[in-house]
CHARMM-style PDB file with segment names, atoms N, HN, CA, C and O in Angstrom:
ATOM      1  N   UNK     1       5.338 -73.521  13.638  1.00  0.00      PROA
ATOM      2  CA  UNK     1       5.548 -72.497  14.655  1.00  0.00      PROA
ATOM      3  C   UNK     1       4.361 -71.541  14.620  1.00  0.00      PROA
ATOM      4  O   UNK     1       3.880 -71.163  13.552  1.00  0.00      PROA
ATOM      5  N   UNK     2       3.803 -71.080  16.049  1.00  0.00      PROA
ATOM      6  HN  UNK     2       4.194 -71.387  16.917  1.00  0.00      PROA
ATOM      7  CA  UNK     2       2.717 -69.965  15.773  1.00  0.00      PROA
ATOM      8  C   UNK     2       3.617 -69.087  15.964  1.00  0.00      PROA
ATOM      9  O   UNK     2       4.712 -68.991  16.517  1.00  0.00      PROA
ATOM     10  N   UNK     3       2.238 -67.888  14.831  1.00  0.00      PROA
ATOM     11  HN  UNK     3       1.348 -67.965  14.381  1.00  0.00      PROA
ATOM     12  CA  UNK     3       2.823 -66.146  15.107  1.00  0.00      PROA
ATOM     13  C   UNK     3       2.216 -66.161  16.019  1.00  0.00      PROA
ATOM     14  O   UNK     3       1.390 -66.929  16.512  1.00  0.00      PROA
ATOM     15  N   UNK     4       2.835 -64.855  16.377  1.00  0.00      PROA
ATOM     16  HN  UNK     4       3.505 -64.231  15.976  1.00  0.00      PROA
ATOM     17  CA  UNK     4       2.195 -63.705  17.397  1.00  0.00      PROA
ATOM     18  C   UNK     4       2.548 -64.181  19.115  1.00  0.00      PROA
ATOM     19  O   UNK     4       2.058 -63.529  20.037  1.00  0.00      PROA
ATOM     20  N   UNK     5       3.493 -65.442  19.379  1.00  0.00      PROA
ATOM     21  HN  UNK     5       3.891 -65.972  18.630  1.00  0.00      PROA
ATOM     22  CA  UNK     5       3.696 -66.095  20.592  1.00  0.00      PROA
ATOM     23  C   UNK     5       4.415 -64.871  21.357  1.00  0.00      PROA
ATOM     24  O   UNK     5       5.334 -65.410  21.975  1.00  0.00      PROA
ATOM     25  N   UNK     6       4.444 -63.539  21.607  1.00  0.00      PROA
ATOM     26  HN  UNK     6       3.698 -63.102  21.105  1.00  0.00      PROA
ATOM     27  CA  UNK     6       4.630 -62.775  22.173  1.00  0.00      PROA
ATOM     28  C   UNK     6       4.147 -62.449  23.824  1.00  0.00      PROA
ATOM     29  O   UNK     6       4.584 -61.501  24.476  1.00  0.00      PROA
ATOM     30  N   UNK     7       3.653 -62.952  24.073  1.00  0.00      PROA
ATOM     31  HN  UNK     7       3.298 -63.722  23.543  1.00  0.00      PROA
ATOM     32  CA  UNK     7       2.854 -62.997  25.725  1.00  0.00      PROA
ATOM     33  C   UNK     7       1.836 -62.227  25.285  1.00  0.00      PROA
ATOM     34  O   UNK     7       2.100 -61.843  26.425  1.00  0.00      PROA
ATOM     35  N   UNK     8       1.140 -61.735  24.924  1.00  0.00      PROA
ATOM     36  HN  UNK     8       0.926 -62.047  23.999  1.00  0.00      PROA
ATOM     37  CA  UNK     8      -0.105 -60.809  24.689  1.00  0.00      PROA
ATOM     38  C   UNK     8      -1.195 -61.682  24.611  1.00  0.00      PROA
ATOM     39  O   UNK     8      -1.093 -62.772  24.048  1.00  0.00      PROA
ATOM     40  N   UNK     9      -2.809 -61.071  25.422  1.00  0.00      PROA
ATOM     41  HN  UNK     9      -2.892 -60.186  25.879  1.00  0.00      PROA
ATOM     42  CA  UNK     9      -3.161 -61.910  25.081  1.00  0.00      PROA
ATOM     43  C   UNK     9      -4.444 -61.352  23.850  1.00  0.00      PROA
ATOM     44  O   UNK     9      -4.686 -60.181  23.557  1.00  0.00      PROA
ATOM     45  N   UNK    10      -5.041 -62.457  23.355  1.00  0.00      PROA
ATOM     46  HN  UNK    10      -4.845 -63.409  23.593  1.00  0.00      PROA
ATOM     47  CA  UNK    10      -5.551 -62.221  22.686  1.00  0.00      PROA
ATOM     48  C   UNK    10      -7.228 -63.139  22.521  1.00  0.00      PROA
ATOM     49  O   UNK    10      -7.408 -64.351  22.640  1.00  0.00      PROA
ATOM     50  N   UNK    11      -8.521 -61.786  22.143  1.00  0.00      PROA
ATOM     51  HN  UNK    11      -8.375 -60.802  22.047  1.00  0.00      PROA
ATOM     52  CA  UNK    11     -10.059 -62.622  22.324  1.00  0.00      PROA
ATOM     53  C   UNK    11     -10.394 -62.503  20.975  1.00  0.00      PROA
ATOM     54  O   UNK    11     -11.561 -62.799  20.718  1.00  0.00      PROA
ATOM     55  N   UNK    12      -9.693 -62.151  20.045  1.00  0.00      PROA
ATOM     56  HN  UNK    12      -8.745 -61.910  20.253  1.00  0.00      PROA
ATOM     57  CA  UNK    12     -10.193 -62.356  18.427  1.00  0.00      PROA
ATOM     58  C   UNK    12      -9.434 -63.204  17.912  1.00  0.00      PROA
ATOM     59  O   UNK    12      -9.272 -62.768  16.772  1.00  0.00      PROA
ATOM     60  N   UNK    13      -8.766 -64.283  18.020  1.00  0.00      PROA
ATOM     61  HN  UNK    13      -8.897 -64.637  18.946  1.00  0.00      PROA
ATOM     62  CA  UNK    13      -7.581 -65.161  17.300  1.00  0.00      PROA
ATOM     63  C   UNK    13      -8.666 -65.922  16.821  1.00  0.00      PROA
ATOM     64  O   UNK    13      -9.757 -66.217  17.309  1.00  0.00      PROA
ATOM     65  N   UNK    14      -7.957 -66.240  15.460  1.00  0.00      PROA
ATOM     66  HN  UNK    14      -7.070 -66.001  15.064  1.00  0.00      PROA
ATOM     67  CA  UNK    14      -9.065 -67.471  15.363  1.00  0.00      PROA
ATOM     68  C   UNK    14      -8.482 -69.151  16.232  1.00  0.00      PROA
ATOM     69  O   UNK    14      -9.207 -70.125  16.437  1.00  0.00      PROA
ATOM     70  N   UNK    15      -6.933 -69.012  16.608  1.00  0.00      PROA
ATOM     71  HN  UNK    15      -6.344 -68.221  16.441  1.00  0.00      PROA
ATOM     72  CA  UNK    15      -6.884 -70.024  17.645  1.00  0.00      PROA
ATOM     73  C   UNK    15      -8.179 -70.201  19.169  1.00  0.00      PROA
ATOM     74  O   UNK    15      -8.551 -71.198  19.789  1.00  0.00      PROA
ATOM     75  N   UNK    16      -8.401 -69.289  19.249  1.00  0.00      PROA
ATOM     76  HN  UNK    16      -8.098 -68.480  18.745  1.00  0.00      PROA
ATOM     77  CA  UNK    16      -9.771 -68.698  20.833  1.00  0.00      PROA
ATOM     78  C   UNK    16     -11.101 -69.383  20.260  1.00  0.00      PROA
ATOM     79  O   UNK    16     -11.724 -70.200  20.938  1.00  0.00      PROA
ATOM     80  N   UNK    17     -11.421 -69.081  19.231  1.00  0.00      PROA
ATOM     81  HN  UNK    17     -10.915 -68.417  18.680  1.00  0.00      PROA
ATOM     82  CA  UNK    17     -12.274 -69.867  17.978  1.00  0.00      PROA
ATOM     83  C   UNK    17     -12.295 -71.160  18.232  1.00  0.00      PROA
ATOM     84  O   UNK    17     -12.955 -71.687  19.128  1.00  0.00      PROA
ATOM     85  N   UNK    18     -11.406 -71.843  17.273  1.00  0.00      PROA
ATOM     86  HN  UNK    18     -10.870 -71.415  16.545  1.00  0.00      PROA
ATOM     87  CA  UNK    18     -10.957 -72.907  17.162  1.00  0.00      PROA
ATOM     88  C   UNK    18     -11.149 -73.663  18.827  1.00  0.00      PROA
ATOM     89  O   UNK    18     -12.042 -74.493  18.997  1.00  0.00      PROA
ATOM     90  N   UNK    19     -10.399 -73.342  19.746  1.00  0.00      PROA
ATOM     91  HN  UNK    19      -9.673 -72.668  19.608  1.00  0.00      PROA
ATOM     92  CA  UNK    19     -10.724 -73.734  21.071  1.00  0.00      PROA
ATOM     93  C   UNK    19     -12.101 -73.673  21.256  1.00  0.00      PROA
ATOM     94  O   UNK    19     -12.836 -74.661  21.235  1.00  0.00      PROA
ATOM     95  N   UNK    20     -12.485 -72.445  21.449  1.00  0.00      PROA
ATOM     96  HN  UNK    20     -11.888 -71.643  21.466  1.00  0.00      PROA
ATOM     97  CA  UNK    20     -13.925 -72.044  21.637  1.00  0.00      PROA
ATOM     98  C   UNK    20     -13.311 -71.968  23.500  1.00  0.00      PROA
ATOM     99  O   UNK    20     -13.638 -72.822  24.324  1.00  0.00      PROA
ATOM    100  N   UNK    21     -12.400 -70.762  23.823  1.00  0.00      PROA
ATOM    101  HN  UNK    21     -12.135 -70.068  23.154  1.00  0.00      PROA
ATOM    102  CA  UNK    21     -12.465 -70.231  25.166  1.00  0.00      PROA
ATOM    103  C   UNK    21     -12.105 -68.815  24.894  1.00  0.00      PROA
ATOM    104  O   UNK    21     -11.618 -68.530  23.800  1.00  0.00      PROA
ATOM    105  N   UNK    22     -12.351 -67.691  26.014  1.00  0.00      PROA
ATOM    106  HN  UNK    22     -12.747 -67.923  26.902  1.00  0.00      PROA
ATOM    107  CA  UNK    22     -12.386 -66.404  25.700  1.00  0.00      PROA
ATOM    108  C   UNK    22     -11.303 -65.737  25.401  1.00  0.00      PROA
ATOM    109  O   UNK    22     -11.403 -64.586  24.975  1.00  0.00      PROA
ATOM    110  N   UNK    23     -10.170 -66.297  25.558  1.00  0.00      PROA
ATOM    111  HN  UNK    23     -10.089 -67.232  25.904  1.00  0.00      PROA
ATOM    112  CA  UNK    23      -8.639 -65.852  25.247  1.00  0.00      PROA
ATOM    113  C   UNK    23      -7.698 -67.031  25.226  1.00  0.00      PROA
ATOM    114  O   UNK    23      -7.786 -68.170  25.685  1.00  0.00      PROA
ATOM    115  N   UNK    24      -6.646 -66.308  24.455  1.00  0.00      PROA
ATOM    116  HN  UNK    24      -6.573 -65.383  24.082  1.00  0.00      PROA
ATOM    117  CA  UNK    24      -5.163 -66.914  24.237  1.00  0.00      PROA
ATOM    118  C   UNK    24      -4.054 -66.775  24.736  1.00  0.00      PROA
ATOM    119  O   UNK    24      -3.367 -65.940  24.148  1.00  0.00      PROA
ATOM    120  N   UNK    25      -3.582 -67.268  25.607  1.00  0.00      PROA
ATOM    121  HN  UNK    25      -4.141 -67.946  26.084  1.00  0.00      PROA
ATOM    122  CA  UNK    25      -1.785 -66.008  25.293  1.00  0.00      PROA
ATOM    123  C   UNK    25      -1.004 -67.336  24.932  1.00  0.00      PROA
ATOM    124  O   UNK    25      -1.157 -68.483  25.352  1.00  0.00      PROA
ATOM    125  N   UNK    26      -0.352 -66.944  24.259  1.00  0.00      PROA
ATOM    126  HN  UNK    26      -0.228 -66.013  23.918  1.00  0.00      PROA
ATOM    127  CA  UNK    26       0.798 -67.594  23.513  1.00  0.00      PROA
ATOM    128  C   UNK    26       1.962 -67.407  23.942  1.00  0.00      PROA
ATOM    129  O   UNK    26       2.308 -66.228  23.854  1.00  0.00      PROA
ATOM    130  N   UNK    27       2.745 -68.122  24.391  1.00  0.00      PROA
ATOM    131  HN  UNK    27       2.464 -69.079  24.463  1.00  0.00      PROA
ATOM    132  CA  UNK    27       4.275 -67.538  25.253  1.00  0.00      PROA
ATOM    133  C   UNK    27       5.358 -68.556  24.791  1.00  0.00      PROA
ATOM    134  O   UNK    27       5.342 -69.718  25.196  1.00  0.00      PROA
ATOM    135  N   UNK    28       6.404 -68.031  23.835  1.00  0.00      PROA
ATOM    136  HN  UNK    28       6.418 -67.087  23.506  1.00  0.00      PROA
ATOM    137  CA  UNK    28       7.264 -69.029  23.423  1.00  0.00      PROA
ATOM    138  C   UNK    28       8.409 -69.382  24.279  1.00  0.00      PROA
ATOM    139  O   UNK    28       9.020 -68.606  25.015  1.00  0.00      PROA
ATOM    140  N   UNK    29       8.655 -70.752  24.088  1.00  0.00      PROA
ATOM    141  HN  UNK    29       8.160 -71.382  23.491  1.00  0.00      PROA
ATOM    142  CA  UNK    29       9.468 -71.737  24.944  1.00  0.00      PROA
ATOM    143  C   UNK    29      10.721 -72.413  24.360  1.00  0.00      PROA
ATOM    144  O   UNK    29      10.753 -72.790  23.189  1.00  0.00      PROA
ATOM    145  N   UNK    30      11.717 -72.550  25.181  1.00  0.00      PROA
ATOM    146  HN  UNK    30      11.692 -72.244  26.133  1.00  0.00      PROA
ATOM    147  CA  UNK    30      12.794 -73.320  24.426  1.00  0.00      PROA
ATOM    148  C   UNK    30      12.326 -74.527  23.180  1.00  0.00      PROA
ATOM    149  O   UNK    30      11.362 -75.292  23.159  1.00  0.00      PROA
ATOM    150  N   UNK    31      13.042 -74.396  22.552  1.00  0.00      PROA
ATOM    151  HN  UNK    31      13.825 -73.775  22.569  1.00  0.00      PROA
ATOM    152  CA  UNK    31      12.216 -75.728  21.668  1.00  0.00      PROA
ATOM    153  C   UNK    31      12.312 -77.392  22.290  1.00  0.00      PROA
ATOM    154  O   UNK    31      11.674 -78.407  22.010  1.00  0.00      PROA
ATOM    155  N   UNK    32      13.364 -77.128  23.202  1.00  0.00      PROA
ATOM    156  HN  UNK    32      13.882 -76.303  23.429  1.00  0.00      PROA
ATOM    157  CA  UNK    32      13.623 -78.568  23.954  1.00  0.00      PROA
ATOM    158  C   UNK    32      12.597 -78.772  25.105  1.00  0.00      PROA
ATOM    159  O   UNK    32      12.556 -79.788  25.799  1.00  0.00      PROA
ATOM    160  N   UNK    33      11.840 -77.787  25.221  1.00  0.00      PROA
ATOM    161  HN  UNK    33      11.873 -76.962  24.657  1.00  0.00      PROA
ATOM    162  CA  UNK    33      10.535 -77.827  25.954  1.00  0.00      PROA
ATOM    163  C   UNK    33       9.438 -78.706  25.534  1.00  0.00      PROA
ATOM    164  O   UNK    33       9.115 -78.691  24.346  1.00  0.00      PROA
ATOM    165  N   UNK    34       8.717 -79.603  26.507  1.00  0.00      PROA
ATOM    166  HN  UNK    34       8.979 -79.615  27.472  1.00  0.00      PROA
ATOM    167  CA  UNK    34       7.514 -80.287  26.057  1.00  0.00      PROA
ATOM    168  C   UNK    34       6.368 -79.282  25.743  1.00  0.00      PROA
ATOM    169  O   UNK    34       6.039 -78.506  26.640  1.00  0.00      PROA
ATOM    170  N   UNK    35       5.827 -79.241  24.715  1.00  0.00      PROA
ATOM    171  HN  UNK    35       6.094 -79.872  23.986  1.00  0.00      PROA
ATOM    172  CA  UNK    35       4.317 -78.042  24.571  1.00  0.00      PROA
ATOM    173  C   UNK    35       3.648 -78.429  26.095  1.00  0.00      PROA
ATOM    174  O   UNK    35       3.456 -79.586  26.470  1.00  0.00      PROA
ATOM    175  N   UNK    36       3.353 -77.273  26.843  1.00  0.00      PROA
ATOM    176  HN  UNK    36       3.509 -76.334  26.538  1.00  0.00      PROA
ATOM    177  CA  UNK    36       1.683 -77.155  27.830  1.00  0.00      PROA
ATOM    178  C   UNK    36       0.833 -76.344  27.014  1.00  0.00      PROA
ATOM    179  O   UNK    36       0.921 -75.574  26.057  1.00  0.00      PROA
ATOM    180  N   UNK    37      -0.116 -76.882  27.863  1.00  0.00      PROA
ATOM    181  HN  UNK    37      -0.187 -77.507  28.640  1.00  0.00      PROA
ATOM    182  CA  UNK    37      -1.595 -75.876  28.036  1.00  0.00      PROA
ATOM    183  C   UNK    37      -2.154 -75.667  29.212  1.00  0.00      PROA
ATOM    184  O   UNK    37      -2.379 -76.617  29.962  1.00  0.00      PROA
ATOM    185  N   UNK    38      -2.427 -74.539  29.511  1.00  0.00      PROA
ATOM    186  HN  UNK    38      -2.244 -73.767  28.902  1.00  0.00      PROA
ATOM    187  CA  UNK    38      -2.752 -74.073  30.729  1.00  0.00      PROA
ATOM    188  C   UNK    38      -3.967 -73.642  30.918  1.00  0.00      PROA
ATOM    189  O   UNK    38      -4.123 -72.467  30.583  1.00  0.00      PROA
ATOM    190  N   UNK    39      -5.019 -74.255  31.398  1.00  0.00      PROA
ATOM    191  HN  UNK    39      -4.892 -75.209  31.669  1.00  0.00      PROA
ATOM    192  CA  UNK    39      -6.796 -73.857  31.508  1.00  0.00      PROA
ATOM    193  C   UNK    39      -6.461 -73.060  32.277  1.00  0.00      PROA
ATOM    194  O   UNK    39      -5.314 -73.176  32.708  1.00  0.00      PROA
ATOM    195  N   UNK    40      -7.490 -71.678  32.882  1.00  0.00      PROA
ATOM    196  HN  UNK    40      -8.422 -71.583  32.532  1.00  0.00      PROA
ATOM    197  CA  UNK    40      -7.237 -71.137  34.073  1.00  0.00      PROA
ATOM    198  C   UNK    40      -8.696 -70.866  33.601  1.00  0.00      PROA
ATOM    199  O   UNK    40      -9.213 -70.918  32.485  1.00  0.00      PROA
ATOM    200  N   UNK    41      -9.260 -70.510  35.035  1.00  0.00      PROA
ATOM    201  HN  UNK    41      -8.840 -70.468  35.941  1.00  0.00      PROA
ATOM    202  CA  UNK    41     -10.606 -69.929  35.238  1.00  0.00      PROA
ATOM    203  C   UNK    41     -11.024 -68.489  34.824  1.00  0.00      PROA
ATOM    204  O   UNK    41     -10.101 -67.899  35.385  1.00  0.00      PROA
ATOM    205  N   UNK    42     -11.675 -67.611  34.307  1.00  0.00      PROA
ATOM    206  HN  UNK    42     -12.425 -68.091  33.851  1.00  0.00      PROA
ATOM    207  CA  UNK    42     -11.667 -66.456  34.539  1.00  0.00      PROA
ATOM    208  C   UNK    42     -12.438 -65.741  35.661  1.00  0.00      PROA
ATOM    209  O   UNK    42     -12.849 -66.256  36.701  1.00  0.00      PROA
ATOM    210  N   UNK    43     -12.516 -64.926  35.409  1.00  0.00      PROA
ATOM    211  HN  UNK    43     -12.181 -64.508  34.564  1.00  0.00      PROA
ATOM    212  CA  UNK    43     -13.017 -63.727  36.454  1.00  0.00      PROA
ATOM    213  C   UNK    43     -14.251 -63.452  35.832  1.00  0.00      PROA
ATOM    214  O   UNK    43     -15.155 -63.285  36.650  1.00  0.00      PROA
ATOM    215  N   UNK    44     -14.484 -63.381  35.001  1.00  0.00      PROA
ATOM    216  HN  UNK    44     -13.749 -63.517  34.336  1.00  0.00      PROA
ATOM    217  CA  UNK    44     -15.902 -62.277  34.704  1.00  0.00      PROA
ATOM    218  C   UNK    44     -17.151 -62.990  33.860  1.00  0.00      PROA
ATOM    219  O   UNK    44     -17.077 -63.907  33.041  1.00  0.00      PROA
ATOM    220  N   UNK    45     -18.050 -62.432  34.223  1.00  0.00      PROA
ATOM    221  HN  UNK    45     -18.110 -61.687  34.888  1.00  0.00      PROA
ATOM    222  CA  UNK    45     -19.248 -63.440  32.822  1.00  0.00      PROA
ATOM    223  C   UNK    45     -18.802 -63.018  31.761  1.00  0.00      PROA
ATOM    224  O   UNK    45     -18.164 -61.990  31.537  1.00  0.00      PROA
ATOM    225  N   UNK    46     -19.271 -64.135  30.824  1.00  0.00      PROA
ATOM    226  HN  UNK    46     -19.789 -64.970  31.006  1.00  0.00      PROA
ATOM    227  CA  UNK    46     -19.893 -64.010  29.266  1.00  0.00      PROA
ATOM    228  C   UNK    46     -21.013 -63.928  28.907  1.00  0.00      PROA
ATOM    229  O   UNK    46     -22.076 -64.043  29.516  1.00  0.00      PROA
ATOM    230  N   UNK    47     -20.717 -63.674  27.641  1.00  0.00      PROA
ATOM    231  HN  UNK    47     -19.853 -63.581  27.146  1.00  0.00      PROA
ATOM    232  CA  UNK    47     -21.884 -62.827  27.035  1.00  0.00      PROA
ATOM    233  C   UNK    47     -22.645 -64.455  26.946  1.00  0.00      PROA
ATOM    234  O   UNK    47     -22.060 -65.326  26.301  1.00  0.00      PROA
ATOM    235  N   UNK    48     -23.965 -64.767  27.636  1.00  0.00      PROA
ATOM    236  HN  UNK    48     -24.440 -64.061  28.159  1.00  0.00      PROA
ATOM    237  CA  UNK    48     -24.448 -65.807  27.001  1.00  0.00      PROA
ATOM    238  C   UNK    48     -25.047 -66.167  25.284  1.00  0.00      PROA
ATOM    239  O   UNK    48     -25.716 -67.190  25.144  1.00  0.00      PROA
ATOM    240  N   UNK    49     -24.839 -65.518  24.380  1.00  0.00      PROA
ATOM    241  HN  UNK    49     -24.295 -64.686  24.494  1.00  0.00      PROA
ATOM    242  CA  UNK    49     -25.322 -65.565  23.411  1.00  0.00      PROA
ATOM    243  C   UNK    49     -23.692 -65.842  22.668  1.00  0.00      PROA
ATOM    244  O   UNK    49     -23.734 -66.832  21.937  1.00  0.00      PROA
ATOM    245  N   UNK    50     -22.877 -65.451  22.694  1.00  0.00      PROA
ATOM    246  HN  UNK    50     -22.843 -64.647  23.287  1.00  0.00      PROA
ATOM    247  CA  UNK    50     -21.541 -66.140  21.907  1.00  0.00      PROA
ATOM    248  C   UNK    50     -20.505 -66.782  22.708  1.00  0.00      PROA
ATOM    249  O   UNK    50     -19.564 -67.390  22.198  1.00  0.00      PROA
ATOM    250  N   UNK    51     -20.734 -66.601  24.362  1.00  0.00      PROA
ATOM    251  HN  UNK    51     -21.498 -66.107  24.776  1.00  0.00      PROA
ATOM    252  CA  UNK    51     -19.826 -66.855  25.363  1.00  0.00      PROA
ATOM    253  C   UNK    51     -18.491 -66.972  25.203  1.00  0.00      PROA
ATOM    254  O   UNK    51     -17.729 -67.853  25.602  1.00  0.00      PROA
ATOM    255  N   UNK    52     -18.152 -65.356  24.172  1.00  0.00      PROA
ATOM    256  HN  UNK    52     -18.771 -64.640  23.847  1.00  0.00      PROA
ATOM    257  CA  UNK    52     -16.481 -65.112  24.208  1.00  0.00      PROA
ATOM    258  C   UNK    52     -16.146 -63.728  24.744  1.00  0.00      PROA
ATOM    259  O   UNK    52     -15.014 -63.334  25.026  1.00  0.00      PROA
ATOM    260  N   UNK    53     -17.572 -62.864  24.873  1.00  0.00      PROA
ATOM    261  HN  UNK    53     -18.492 -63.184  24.644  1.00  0.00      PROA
ATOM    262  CA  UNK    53     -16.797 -61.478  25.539  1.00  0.00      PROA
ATOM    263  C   UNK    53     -17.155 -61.139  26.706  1.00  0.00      PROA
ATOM    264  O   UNK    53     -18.313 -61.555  26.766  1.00  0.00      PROA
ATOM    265  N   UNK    54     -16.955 -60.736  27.511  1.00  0.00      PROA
ATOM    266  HN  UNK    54     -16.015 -60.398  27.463  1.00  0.00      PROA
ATOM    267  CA  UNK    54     -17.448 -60.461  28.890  1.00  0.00      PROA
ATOM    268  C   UNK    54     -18.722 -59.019  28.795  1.00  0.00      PROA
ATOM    269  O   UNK    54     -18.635 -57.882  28.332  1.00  0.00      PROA
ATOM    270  N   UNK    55     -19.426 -59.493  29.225  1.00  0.00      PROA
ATOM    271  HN  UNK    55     -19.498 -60.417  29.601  1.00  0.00      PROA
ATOM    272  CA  UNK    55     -20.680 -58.688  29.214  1.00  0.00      PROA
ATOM    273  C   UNK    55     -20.559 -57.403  29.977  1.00  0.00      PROA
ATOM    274  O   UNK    55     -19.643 -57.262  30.788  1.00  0.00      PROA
ATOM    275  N   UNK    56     -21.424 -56.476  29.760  1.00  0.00      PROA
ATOM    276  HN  UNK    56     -22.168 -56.590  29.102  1.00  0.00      PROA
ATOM    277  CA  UNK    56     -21.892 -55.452  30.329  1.00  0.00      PROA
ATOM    278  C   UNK    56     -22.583 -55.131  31.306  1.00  0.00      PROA
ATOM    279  O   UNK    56     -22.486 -54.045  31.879  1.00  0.00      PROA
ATOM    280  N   UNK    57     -23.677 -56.403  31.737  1.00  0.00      PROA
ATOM    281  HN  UNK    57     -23.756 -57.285  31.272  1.00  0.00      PROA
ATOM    282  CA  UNK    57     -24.714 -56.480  32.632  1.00  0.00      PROA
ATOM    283  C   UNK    57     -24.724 -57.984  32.133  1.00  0.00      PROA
ATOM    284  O   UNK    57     -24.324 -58.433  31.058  1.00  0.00      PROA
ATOM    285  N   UNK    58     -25.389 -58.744  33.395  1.00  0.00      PROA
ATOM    286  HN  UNK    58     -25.714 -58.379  34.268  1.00  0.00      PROA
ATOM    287  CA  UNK    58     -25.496 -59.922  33.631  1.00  0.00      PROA
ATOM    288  C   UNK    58     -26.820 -60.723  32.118  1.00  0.00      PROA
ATOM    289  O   UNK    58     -26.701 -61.860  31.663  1.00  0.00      PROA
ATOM    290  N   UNK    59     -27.532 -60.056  31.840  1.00  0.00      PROA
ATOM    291  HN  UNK    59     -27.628 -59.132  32.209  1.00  0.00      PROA
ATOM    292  CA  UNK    59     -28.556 -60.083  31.589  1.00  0.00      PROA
ATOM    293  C   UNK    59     -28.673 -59.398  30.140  1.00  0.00      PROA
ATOM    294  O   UNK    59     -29.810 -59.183  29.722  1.00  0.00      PROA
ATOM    295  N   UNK    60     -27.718 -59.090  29.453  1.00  0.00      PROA
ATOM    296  HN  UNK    60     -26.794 -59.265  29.793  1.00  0.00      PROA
ATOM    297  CA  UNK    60     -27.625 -58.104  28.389  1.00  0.00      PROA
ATOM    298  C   UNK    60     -26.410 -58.838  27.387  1.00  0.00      PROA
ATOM    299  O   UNK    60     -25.513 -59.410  28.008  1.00  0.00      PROA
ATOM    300  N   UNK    61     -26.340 -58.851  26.058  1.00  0.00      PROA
ATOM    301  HN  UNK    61     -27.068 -58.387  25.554  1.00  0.00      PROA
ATOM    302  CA  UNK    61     -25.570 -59.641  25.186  1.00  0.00      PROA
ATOM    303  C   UNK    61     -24.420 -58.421  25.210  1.00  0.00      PROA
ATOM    304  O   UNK    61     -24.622 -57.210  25.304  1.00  0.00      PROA
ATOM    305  N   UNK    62     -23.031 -59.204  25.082  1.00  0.00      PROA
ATOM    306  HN  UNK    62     -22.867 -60.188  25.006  1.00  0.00      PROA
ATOM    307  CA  UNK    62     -21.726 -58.005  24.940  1.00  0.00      PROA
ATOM    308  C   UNK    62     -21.879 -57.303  23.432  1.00  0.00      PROA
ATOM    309  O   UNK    62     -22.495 -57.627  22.416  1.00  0.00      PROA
ATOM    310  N   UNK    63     -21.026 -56.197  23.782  1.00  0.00      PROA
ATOM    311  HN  UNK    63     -20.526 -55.933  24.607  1.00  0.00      PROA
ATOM    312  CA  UNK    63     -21.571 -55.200  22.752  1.00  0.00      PROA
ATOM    313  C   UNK    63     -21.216 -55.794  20.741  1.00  0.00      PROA
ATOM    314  O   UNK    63     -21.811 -55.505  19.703  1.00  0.00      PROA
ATOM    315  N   UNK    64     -20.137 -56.580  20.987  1.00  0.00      PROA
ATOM    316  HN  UNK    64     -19.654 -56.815  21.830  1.00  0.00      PROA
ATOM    317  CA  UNK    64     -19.977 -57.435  19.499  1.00  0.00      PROA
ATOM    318  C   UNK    64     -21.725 -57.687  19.004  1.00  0.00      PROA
ATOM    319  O   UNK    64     -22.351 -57.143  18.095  1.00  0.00      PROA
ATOM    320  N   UNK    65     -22.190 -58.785  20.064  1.00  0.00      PROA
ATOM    321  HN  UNK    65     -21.681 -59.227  20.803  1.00  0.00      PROA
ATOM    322  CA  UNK    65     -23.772 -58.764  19.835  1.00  0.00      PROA
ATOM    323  C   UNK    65     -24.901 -58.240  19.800  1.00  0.00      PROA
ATOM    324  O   UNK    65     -25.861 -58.639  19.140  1.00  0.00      PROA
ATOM    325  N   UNK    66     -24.846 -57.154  20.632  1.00  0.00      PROA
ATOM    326  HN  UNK    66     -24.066 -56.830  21.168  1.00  0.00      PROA
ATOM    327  CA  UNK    66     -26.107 -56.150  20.747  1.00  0.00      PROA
ATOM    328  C   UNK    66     -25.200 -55.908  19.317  1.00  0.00      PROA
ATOM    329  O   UNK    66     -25.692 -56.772  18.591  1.00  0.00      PROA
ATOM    330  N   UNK    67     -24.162 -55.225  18.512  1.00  0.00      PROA
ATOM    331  HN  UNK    67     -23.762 -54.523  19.101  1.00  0.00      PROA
ATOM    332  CA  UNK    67     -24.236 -54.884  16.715  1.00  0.00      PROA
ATOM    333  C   UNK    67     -24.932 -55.461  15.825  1.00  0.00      PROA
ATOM    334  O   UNK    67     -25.669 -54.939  14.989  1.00  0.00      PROA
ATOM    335  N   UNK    68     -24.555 -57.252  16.111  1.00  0.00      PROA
ATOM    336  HN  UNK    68     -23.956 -57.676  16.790  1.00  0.00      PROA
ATOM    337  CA  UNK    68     -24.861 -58.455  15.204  1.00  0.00      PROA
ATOM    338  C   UNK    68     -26.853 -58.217  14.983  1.00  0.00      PROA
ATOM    339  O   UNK    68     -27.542 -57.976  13.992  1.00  0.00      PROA
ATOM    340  N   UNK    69     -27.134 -58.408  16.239  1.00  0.00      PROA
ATOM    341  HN  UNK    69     -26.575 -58.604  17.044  1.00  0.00      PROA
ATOM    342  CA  UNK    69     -28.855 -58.412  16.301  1.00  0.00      PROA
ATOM    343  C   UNK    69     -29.754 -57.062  16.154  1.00  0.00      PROA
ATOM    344  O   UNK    69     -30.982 -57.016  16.227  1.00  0.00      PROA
ATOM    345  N   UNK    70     -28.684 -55.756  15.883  1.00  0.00      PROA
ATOM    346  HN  UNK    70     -27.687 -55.793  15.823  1.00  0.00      PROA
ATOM    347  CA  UNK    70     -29.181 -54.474  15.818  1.00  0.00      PROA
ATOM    348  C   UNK    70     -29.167 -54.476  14.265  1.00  0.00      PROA
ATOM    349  OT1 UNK    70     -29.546 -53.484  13.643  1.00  0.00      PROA
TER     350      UNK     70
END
C-alpha cells in the first residue's frame, strides 16, 4: 500500500523521481478496483536542466538549480 494516497499532489516524492515526471497525486481506490495511471499534459515549462520544476523564465534554470550551480 502507498502512504500519503490522500489526493495531494506532490513534486518532491521520490515516486516523481522514480517516474522521472513533475508530479504525483495519489488517490486511493476501492481495493476491488483495477490500479490506473493517468498521464496528463501539463501547463507550464521546465526547468531544462532537471526538467522537474517549472521555471521562472523560459531561458533561466528553476530556482532548486540556480542553488545547486550557485
Amino acid at each position: 500500500k502507498l502512504q500519503g494516497a490522500n489526493g495531494s499532489t506532490s513534486m518532491t516524492s521520490e515516486l516523481s523521481n522514480i517516474l522521472q515526471v513533475s508530479s504525483v497525486k495519489l488517490i486511493e481506490v476501492p481495493s476491488s478496483t483495477t490500479p490506473e495511471i493517468d498521464v496528463e499534459p501539463i501547463d507550464y515549462a521546465l526547468c531544462k536542466r532537471c526538467r522537474k520544476y517549472p521555471e521562472s523564465t523560459v531561458d533561466e534554470p528553476c530556482v532548486r538549480c540556480k542553488r545547486v550551480l550557485n
